[in-house]
mmCIF file of C-alpha atoms in Angstrom:
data_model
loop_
_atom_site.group_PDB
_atom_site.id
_atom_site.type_symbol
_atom_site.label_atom_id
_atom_site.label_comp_id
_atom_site.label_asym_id
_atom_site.label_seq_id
_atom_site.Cartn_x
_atom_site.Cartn_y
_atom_site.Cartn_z
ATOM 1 C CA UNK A 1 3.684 -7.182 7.504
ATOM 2 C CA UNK A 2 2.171 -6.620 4.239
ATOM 3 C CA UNK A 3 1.241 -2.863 2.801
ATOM 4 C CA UNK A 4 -0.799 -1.536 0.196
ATOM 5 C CA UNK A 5 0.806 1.230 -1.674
ATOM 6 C CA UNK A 6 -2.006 3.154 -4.127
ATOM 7 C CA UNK A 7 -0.289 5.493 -6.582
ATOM 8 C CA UNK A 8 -2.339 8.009 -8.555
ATOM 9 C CA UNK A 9 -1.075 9.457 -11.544
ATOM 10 C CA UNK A 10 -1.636 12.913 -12.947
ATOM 11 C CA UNK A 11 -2.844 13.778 -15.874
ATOM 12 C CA UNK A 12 -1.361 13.322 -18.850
ATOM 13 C CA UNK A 13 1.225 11.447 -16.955
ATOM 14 C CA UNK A 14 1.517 8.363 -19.455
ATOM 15 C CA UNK A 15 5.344 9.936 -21.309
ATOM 16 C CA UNK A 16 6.459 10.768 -17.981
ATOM 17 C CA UNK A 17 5.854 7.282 -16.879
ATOM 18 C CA UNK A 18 7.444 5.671 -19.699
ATOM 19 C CA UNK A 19 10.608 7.685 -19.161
ATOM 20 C CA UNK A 20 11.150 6.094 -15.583
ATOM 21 C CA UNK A 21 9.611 2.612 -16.151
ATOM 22 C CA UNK A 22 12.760 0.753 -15.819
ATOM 23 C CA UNK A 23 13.621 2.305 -12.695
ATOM 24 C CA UNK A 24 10.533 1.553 -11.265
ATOM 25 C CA UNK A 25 10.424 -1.947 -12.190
ATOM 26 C CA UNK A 26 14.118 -2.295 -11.011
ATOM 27 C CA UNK A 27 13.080 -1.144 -7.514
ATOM 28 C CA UNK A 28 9.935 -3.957 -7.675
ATOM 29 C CA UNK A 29 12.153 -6.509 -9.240
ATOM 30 C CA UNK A 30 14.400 -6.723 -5.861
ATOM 31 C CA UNK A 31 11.128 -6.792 -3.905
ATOM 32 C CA UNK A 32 10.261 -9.629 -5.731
ATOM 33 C CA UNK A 33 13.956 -11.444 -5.258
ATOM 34 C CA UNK A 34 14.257 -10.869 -1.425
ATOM 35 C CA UNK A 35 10.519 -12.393 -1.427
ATOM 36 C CA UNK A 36 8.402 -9.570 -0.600
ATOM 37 C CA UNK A 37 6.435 -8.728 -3.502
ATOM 38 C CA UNK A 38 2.794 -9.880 -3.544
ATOM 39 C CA UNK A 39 1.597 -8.241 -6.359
ATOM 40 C CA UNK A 40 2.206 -5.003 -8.316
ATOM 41 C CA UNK A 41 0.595 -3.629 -11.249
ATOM 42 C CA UNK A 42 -0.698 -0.734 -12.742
ATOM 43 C CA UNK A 43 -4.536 0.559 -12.828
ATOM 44 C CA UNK A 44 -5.653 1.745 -16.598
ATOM 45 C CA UNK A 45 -7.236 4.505 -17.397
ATOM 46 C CA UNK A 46 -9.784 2.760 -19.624
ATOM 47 C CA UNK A 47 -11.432 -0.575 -19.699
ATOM 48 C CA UNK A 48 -8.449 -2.364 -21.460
ATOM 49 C CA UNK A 49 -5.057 -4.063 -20.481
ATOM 50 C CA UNK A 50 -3.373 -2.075 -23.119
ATOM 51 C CA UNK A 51 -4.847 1.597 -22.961
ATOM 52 C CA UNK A 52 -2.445 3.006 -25.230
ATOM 53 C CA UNK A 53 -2.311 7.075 -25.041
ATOM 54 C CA UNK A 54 -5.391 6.444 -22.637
ATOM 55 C CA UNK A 55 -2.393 5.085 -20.099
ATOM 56 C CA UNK A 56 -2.837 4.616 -16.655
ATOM 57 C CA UNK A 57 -4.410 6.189 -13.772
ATOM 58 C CA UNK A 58 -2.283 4.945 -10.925
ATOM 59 C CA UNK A 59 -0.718 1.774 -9.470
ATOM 60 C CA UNK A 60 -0.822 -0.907 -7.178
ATOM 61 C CA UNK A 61 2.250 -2.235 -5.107
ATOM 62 C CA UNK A 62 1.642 -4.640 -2.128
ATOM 63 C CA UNK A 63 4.828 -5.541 -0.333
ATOM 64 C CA UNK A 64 6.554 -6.750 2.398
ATOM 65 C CA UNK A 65 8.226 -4.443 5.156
ATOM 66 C CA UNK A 66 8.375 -3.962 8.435
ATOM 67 C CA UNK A 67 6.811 -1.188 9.581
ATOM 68 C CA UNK A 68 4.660 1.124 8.092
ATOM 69 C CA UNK A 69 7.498 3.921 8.007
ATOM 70 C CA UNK A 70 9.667 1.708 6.182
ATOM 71 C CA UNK A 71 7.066 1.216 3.437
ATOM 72 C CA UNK A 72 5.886 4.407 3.716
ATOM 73 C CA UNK A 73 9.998 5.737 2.904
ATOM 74 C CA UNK A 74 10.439 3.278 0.274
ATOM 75 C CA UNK A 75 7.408 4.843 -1.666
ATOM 76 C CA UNK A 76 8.549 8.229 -1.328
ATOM 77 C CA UNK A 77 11.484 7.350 -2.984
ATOM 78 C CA UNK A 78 10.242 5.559 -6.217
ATOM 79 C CA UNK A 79 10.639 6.989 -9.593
ATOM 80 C CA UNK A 80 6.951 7.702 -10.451
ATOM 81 C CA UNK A 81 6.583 9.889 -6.667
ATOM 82 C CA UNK A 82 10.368 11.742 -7.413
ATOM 83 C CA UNK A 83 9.662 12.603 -10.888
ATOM 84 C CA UNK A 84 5.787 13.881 -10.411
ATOM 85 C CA UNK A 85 4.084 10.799 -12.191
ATOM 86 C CA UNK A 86 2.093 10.642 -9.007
ATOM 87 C CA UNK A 87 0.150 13.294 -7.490
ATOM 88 C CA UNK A 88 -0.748 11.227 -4.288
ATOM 89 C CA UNK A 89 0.473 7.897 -2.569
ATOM 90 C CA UNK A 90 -1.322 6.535 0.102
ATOM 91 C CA UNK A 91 -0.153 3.604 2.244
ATOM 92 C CA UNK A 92 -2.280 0.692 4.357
ATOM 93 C CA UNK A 93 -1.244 -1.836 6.167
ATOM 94 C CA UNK A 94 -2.863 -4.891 4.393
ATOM 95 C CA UNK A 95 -3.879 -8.280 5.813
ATOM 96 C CA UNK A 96 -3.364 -11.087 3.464
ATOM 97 C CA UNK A 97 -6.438 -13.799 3.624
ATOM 98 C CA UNK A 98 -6.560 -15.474 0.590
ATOM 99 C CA UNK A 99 -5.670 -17.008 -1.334
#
């Protein structure tokens, strides 16, 4: 089944972030090769795909797993919840309908 992870980043988190980037993406990246990966991206603070220092006030990760513990585990264990990026992560179970 498909969940919605929502990340919310604290403030000021933007250096932080940076720092553990390429671990984060590293973790999405195999989502993406095993085929479970809808979508993942990050929310910006301000009105603009590039925010610069604005940076980001949380993500979006929907993924593949198969039970809500198992998604609920593997976000608890990415960078951006282990090093503080994120103050809160909250997980749904998410029905794809289109496209």
């Amino acid at each position: 089944m498909w969940y919605a992870i929502f990340g919310s980043d604290r403030e000021e988190s933007l250096e932080s972030r940076l720092a553990v980037r390429a671990e984060h993406l590293a973790r999405l990246q195999e989502l993406q090769q095993q085929g479970r990966l809808l979508v993942a991206g990050p929310h910006p603070a301000i009105d603009s795909p590039e925010p610069g220092p604005a940076g980001f006030s949380g993500s979006l990760i929907i993924a593949e797993f198969s039970d809500l513990e198992a998604a609920q585990q593997w976000a608890a264990e990415d960078p951006y919840v282990t090093t503080g990026v994120f103050t809160s992560v909250t997980v749904k179970p998410f029905k794809k309908v289109l496209p």
